[in-house]
Coordinates of C-alpha atoms and ligand atoms in Angstrom, one line a residue:
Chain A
X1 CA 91.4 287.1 145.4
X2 CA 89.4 285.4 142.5
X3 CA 91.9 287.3 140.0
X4 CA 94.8 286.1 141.8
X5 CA 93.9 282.8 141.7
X6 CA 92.7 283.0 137.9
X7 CA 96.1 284.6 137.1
X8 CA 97.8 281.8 138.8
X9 CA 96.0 279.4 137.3
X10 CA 96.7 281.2 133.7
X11 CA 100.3 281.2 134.3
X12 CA 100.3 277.0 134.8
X13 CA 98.0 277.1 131.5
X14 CA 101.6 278.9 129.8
X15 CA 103.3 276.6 131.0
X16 CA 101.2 274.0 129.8
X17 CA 100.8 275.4 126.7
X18 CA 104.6 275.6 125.7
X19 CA 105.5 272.0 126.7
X20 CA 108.1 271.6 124.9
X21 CA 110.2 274.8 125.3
X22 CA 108.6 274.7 129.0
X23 CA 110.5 270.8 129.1
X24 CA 113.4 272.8 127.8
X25 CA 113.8 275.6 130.5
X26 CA 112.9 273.5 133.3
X27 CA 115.3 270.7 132.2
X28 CA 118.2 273.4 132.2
X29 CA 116.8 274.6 136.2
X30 CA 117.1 271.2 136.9
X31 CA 120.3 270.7 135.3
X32 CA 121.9 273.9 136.7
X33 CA 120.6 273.5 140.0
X34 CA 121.7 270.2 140.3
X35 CA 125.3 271.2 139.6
X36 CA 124.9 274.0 141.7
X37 CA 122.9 271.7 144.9
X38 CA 126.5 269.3 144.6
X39 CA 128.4 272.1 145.2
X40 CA 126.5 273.6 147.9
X41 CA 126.5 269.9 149.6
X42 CA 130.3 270.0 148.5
X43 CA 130.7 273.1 150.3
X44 CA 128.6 272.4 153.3
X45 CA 130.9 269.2 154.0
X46 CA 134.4 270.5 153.1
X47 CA 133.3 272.7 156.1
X48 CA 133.7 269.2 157.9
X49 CA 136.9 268.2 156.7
X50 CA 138.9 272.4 156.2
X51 CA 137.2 272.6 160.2
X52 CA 138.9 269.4 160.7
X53 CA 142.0 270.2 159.5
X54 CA 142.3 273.6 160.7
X55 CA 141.9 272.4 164.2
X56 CA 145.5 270.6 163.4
X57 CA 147.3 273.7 163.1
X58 CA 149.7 274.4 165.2
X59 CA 152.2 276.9 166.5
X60 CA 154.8 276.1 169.3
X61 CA 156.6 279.0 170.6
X62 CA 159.9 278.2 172.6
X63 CA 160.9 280.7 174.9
X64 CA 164.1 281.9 176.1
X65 CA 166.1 279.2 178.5
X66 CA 166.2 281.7 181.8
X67 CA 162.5 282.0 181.7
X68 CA 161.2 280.5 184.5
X69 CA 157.6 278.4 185.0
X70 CA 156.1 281.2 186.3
X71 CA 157.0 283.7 184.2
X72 CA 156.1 281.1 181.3
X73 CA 152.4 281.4 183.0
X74 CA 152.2 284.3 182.8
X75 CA 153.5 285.0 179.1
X76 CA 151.2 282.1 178.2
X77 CA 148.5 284.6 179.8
X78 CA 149.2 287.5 177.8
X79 CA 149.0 285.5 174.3
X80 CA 145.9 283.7 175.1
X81 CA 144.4 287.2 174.5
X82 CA 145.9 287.7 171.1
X83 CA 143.3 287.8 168.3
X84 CA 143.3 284.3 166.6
X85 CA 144.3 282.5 169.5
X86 CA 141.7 279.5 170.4
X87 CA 143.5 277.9 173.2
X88 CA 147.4 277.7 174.3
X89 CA 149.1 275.1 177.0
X90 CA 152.3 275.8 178.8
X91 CA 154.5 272.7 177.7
X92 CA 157.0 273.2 180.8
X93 CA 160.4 272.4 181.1
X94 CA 159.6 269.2 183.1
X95 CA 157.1 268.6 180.5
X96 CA 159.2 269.0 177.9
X97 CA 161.6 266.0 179.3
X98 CA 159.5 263.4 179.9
X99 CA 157.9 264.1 176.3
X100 CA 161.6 264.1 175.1
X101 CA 161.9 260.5 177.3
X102 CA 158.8 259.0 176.1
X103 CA 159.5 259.8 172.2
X104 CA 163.7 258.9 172.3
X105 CA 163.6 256.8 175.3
X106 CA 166.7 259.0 176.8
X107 CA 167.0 260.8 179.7
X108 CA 168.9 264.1 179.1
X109 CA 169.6 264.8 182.8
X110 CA 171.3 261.2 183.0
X111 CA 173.2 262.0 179.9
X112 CA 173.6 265.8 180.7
X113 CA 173.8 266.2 184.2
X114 CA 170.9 269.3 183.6
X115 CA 167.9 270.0 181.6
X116 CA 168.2 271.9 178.2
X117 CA 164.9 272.2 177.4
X118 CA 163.3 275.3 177.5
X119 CA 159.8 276.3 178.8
X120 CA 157.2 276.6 175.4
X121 CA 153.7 276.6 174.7
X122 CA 151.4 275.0 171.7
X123 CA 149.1 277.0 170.2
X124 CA 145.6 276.1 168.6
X125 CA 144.0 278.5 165.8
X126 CA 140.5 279.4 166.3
X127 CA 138.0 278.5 163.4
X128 CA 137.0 280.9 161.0
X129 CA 134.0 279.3 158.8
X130 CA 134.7 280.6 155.5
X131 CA 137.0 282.8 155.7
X132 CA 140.7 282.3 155.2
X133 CA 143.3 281.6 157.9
X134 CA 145.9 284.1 157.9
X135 CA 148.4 283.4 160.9
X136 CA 151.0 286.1 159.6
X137 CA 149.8 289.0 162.1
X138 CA 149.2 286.2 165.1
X139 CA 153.2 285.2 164.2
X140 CA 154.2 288.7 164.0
X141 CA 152.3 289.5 167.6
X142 CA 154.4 286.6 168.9
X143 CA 157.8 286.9 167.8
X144 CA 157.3 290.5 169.0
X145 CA 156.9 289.4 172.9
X146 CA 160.0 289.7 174.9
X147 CA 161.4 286.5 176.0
X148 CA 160.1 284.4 173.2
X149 CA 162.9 282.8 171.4
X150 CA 161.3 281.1 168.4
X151 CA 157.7 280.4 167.1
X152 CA 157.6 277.1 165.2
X153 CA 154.8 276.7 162.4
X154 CA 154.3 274.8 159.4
X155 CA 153.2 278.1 157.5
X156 CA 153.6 276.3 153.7
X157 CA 150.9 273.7 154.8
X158 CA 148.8 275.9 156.3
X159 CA 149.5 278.7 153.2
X160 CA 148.7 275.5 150.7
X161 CA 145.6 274.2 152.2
X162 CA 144.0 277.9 152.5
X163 CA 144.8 278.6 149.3
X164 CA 143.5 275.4 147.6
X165 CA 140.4 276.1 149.8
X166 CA 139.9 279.8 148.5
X167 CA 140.9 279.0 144.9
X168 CA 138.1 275.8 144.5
X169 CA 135.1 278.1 146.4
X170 CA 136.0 280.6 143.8
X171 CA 136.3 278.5 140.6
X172 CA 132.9 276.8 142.0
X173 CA 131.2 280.4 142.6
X174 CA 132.2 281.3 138.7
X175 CA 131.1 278.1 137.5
X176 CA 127.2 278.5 139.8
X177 CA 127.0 282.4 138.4
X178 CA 127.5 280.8 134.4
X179 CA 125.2 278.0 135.1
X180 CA 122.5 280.4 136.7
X181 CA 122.5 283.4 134.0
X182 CA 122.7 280.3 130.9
X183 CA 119.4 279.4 132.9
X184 CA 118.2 282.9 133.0
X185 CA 118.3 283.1 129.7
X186 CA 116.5 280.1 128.7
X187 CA 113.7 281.4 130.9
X188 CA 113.6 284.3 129.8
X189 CA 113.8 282.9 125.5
X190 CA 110.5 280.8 127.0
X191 CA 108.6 283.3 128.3
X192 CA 108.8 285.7 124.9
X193 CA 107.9 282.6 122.9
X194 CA 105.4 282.5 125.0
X195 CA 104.6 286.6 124.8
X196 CA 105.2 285.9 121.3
X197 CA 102.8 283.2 120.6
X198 CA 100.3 284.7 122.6
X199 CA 100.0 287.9 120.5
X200 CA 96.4 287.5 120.0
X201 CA 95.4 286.8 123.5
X202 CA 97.0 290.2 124.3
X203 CA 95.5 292.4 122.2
X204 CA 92.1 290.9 123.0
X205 CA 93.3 291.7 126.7
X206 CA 94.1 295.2 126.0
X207 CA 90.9 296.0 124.1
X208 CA 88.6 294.9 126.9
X209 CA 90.9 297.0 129.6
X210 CA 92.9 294.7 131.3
X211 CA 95.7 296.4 133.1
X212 CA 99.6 295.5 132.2
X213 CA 100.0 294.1 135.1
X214 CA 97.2 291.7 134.4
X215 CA 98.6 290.7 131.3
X216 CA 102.3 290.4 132.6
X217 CA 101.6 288.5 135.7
X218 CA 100.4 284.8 134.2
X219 CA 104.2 284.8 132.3
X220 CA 106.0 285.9 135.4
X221 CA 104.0 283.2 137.1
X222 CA 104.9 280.5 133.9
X223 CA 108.9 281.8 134.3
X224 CA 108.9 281.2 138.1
X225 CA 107.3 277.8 138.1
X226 CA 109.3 276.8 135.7
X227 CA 112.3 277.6 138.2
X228 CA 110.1 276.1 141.3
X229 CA 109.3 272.6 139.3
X230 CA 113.2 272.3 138.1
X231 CA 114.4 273.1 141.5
X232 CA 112.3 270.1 142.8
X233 CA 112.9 267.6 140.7
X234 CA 116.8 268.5 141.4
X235 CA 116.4 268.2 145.1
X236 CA 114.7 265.2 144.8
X237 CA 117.6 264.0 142.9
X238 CA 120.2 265.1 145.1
X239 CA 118.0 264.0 148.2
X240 CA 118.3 260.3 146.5
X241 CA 121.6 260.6 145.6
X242 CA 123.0 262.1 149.4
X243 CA 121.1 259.1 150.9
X244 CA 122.5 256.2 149.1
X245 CA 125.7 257.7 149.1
X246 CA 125.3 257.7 153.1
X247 CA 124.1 254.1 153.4
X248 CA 127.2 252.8 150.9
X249 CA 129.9 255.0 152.1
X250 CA 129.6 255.2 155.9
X251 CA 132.1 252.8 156.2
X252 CA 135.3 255.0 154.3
X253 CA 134.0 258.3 155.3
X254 CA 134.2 259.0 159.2
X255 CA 131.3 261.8 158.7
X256 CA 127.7 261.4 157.2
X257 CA 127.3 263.9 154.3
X258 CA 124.8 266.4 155.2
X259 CA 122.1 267.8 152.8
X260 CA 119.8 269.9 155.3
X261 CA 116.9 272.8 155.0
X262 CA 119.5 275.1 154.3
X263 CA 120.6 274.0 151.0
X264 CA 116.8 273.0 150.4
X265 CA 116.3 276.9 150.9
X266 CA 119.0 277.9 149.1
X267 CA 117.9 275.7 145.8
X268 CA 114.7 276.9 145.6
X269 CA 115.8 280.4 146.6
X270 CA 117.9 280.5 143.8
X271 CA 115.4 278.5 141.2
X272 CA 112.8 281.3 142.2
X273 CA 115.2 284.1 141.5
X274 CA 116.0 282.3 138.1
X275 CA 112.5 282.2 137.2
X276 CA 111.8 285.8 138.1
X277 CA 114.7 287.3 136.6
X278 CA 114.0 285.1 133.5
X279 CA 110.6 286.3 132.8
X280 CA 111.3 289.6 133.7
X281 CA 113.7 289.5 130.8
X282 CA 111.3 287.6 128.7
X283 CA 107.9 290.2 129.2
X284 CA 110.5 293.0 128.0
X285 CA 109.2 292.3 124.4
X286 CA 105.5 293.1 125.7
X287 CA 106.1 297.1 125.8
X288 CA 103.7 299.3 125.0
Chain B
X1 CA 78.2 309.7 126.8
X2 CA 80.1 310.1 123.5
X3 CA 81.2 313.1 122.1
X4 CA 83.5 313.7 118.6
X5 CA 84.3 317.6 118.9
X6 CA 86.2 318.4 114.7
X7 CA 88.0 315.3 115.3
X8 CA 91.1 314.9 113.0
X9 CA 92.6 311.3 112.8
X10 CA 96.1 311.0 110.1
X11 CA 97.6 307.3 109.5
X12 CA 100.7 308.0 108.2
X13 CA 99.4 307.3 104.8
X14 CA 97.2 310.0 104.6
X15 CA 94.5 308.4 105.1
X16 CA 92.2 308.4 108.2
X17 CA 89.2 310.9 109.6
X18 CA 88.7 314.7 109.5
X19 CA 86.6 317.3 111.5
X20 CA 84.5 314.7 112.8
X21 CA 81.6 316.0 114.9
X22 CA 79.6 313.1 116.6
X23 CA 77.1 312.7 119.5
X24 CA 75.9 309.8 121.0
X25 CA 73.5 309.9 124.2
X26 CA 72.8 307.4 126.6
X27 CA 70.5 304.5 125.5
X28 CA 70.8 305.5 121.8
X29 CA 70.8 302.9 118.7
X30 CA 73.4 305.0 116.6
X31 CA 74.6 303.8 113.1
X32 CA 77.7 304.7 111.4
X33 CA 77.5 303.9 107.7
X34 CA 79.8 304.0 104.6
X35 CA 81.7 302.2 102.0
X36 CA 84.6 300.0 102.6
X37 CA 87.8 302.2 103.8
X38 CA 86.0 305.2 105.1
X39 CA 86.7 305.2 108.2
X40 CA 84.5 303.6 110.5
X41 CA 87.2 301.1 112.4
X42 CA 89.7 304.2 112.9
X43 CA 86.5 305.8 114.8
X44 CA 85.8 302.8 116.6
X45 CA 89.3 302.8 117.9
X46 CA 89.2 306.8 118.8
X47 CA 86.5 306.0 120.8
X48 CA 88.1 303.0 122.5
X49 CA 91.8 304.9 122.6
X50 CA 93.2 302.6 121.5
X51 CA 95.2 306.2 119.2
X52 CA 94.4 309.8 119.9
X53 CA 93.1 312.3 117.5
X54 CA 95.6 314.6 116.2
X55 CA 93.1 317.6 116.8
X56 CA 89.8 317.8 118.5
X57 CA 88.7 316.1 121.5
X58 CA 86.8 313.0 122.1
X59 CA 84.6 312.3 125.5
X60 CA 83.9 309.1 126.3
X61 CA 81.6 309.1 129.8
X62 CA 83.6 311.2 131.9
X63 CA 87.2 310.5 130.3
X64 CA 88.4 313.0 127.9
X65 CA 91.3 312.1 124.8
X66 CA 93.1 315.6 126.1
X67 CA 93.6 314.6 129.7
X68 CA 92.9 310.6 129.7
X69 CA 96.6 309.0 131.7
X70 CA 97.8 306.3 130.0
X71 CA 97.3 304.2 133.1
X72 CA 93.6 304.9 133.3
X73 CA 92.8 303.9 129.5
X74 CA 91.8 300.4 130.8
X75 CA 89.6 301.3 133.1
X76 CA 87.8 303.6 130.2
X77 CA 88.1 300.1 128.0
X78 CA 85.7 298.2 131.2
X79 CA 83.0 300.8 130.7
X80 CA 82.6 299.4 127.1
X81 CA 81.4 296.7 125.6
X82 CA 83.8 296.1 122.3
X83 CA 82.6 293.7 119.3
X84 CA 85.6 294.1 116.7
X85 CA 85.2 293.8 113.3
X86 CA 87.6 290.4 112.8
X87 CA 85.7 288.2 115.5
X88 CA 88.7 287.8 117.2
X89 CA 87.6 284.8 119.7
X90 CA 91.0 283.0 121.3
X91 CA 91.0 280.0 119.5
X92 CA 92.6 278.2 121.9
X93 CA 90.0 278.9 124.6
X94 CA 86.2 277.5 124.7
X95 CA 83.2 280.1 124.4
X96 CA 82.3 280.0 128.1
X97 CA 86.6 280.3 128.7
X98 CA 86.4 283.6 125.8
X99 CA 83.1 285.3 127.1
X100 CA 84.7 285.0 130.9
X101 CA 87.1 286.6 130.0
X102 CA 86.5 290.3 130.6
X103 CA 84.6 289.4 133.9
X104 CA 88.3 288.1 134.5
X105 CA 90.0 291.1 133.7
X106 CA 87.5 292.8 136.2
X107 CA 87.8 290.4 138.9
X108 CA 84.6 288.9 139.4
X109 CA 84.0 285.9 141.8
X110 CA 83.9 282.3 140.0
X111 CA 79.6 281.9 140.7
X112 CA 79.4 285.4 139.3
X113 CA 81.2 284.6 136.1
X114 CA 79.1 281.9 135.8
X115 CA 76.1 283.0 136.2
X116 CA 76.2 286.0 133.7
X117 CA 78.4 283.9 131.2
X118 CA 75.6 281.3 130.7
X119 CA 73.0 284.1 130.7
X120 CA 74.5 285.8 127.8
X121 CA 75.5 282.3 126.1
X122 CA 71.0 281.2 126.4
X123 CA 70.5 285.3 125.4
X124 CA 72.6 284.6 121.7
X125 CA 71.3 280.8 121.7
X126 CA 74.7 279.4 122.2
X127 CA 74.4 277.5 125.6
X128 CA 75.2 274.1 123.9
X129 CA 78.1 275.4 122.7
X130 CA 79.9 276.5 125.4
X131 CA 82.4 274.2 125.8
X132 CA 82.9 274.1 122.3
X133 CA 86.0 275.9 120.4
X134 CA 85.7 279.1 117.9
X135 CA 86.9 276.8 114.8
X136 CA 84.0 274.5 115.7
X137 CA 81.5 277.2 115.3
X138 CA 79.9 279.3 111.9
X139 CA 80.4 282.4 111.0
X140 CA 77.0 283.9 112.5
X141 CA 77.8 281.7 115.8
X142 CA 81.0 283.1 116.5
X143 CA 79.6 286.4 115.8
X144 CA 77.1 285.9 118.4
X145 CA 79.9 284.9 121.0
X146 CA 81.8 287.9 120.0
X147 CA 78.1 289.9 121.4
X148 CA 78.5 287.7 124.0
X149 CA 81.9 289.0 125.0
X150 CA 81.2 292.5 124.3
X151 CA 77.8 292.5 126.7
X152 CA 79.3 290.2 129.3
X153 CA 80.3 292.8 132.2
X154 CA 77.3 294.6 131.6
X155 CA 78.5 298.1 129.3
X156 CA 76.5 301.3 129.2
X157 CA 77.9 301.4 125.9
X158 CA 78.1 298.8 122.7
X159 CA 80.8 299.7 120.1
X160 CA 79.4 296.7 117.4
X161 CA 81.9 297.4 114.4
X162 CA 79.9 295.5 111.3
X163 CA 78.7 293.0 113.3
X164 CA 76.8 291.8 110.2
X165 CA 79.4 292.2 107.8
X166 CA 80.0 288.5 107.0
X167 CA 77.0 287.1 107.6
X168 CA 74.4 285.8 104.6
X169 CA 71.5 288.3 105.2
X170 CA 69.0 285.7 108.0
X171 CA 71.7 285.4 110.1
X172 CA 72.4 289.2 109.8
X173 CA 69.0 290.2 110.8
X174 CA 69.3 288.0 114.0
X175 CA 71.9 289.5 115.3
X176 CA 70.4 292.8 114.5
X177 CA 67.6 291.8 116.5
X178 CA 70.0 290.5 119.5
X179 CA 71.6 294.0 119.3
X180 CA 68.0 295.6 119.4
X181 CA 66.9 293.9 122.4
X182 CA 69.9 294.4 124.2
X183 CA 69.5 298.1 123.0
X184 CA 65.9 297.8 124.3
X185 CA 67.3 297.3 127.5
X186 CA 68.9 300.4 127.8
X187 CA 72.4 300.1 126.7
X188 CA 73.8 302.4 124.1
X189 CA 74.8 300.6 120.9
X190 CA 77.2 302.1 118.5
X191 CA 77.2 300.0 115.4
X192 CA 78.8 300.6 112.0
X193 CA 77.6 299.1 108.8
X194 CA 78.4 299.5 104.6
X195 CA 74.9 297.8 104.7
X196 CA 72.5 300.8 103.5
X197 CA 69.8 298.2 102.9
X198 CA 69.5 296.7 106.4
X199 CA 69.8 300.4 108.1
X200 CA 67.2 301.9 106.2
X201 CA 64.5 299.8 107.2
X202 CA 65.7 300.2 110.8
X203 CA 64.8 303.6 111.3
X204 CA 67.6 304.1 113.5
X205 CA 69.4 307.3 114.1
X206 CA 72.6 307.3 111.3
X207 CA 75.6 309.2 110.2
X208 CA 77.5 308.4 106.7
X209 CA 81.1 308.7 106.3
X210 CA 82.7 308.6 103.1
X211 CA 87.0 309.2 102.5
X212 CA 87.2 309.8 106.2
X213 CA 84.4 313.2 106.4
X214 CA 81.0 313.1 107.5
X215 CA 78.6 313.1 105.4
X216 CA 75.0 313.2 106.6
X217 CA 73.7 314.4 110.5
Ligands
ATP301 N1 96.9 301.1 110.6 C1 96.7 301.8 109.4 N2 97.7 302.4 108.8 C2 97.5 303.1 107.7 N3 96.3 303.3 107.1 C3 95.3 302.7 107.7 C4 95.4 302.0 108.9 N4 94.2 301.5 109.2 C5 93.3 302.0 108.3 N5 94.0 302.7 107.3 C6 93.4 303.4 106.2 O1 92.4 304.3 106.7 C7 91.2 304.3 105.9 C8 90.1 304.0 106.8 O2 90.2 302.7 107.4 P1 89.1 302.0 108.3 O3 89.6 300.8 108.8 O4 88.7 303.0 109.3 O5 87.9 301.8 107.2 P2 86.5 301.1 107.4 O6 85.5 302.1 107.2 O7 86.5 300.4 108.8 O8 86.5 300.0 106.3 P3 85.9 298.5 106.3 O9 84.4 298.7 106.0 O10 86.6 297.9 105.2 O11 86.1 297.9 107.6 C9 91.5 303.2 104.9 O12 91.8 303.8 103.7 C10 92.6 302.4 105.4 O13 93.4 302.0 104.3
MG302 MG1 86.3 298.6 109.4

């Protein structure tokens, strides 16, 4: 327990020790992980706003003009258990008249003597989180059922939104993964200065039997606090920055921007892996 | 306790130790003696295997240079007490912070450390030193810190390579007398010399070495 708490305490000497390049790595955490926390608060409200738009697609599907209510019903039954299918209501041929009254102010069976509307349904897409909404198989499903005459979509919006939504998450991934191995790197040049520098210490270390795991653990310790100390200052910052932003903007944006535990985790999950990885690198140079 | 059986040491030079035969027993004052270049370091590091002969066998307590693993060599490094040659105190460390250290590398408890830190520092006559730094020191006070070091977790052996080799001759023969108490009390003390004056009127048990061969038994 006492060696533990020795090496710990060794490993914030490192750090100490190397202020400057130790300034350097944990500026570029703080950097990286700043960049990285916007686009995990990005991401965590787009969520918002794609779940918000996905809940405005639509299909309609019209069926065919001898279809009566009741066998409507019961087509409306079978596609509520198609896969993708949130919810569906039966927009009946009554229904369908007054809707056509209330939006043209005509009535067709004055003007027509009988109703031409057919019996349809309206179709709402369940959510899917991340993933991507592909309604092609759902349309396929539904053009196949007898008695359907036409399934109405606006397939180019829906194909344009999902795609801008996959193509940003991906640019923003490639951009997070460069940010986080530049910041590996830095570590990692830190922690063999810091091997480097510490070439006598090491020796003595060896000659009076310390084991390499002895010697290894206070830079491990220097790399991942540097992570840990850059990852708090950047949530601090974005913490700041998330909560002004609420108090200005609450009165353009109908939804409060969230910046919870989870990206809090995710930060300092990442700053640790950093740090590890970084030092790992950087204790290569101490073979032997 | 340490055994050389026709030890043959080759730097890549040519240079180095050959069919040494050497026997050290428990609670001995030993001297190893010769001219600059000899040979006495590379023993010092056989013994501490820190390299490995290239024939013979060396036995240190119960670890043996044939069938020593890698991974145990430190814990064959805890059993002795090192004093190198180039007093080779962290300068960026105080004494108590450098004579701690191998406690630390053993994992002593903080009241342990120190206890026998300040112990040792009032044995060599450094306690009000020991938050002072190796480039505030002398030559024959860093030498005693180096002691220090080397006795700190308590060794059944001393390997004291020419402790007094940069020290004007008064401060020499205190640390021979620090050694010789410590020696006194039991612990085996290995120390290697080109100082044929000083050993002499020691009466100590001695080897010579001269171009890397043994000399006298
Ligand atoms: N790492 C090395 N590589 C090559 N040759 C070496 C090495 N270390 C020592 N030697 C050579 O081996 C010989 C013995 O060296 P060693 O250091 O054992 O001498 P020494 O008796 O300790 O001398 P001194 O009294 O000066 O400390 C010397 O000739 C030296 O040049
Ligand atoms: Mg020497």
């Amino acid at each position: 327990m006492s060696k533990i708490i020795y090496l710990f305490h060794e490993g914030i000497r490192y750090v100490w020790r190397h202020k400057l390049s130790a300034f350097t790595a944990i500026g570029s955490v703080f950097f990286s992980l700043v960049i990285i926390g916007i686009f995990i608060i990005v991401q965590q409200n787009s969520h918002q706003l794609i779940d918000y738009i996905r809940s405005k697609y639509e299909i309609e599907v019209f069926f065919e003009g001898n279809v009566t209510n009741e066998d409507a019903q019961l087509i409306v039954n079978q596609i509520k258990e198609l896969d993708g299918v949130q919810s569906i209501a039966l927009v009946t041929k009554e229904d369908a008249l007054g809707i056509y009254q209330e939006q043209f102010d005509e009535n067709l069976i004055d003007i027509l003597g009988y109703n031409p509307l057919p019996n349809s349904a309206v179709i709402n897409l369940e959510k899917h989180g991340n993933t991507e909404v592909d309604i092609g198989p759902l349309i396929a499903n539904l053009e196949k059922i007898p008695n359907v005459d036409e399934v109405v979509y606006e397939g180019t919006l829906i194909r344009r939104v999902e795609y801008f939504y996959k193509t940003t998450i991906k640019i923003i991934s490639y951009i997070a993964i460069g940010l986080l191995v530049i910041t590996i790197i830095v570590i990692s040049n830190t922690v063999k200065l810091s091997v480097y520098a510490k070439q006598d210490l090491i020796q003595n270390l060896q000659s009076i039997g310390a084991t390499k795991r002895f010697i290894k653990t206070p830079f491990i310790i220097e790399g991942i606090l540097e992570g840990i100390i850059g990852a708090i200052l950047a949530i601090v910052v974005l913490f700041i920055a998330v909560r002004s932003g609420n108090t200005y903007f609450t009165d353009i944006i109908s939804f409060k921007i969230m910046f919870d535990i989870t990206g809090i985790i995710w930060l300092l999950g990442f700053a640790i892996l950093i740090g590890l990885i970084g030092s790992y690198r950087g204790i290569r140079v101490l073979l032997k | 306790m340490i055994g050389f059986n026709n030890v043959t040491y080759t730097y890549p030079n040519g240079m180095g130790v050959f069919n040494v035969h050497l026997r050290i027993l428990p609670g001995e004052f030993y001297f190893l003696i010769g001219p600059s270049g000899a040979g006495k370091t590379t023993i010092i590091r056989l013994i501490y295997m820190d390299m490995f002969p290239d024939r013979g066998e060396i036995n240190v307590n119960r670890f043996s240079s044939k069938k020593i693993r890698k991974s145990k060599i430190p814990q064959l490094r805890r059993e002795i007490g090192m004093i190198p040659q180039n007093f080779n105190l962290l300068n960026d460390r105080n004494l108590f912070e450098n004579v701690a250290l191998p406690l630390h590398v053993i994992g002593c408890e903080k009241k342990e450390i120190r206890d026998r830190v300040m112990s040792l520092l009032i044995e060599v006559g450094l306690e009000d030193k020991a938050y002072e730094y190796p480039r505030e020191l002398s030559g024959g006070e860093q030498q005693r810190a180096c002691i220090a070091r080397g006795l700190v977790k308590d060794p059944d052996i001393i390997l004291a390579d020419e402790p007094t080799g940069n020290l004007d001759p008064s401060t020499a023969m205190q640390i021979m007398g620090l050694l010789e108490r410590i020696n006194r009390k039991g612990t085996a003390v290995l120390m290697t010399s080109h100082n044929y004056r000083l050993i002499k009127e020691l009466g100590h048990r001695f080897i010579e070495i001269k171009n890397g061969i043994i000399q006298t038994g």
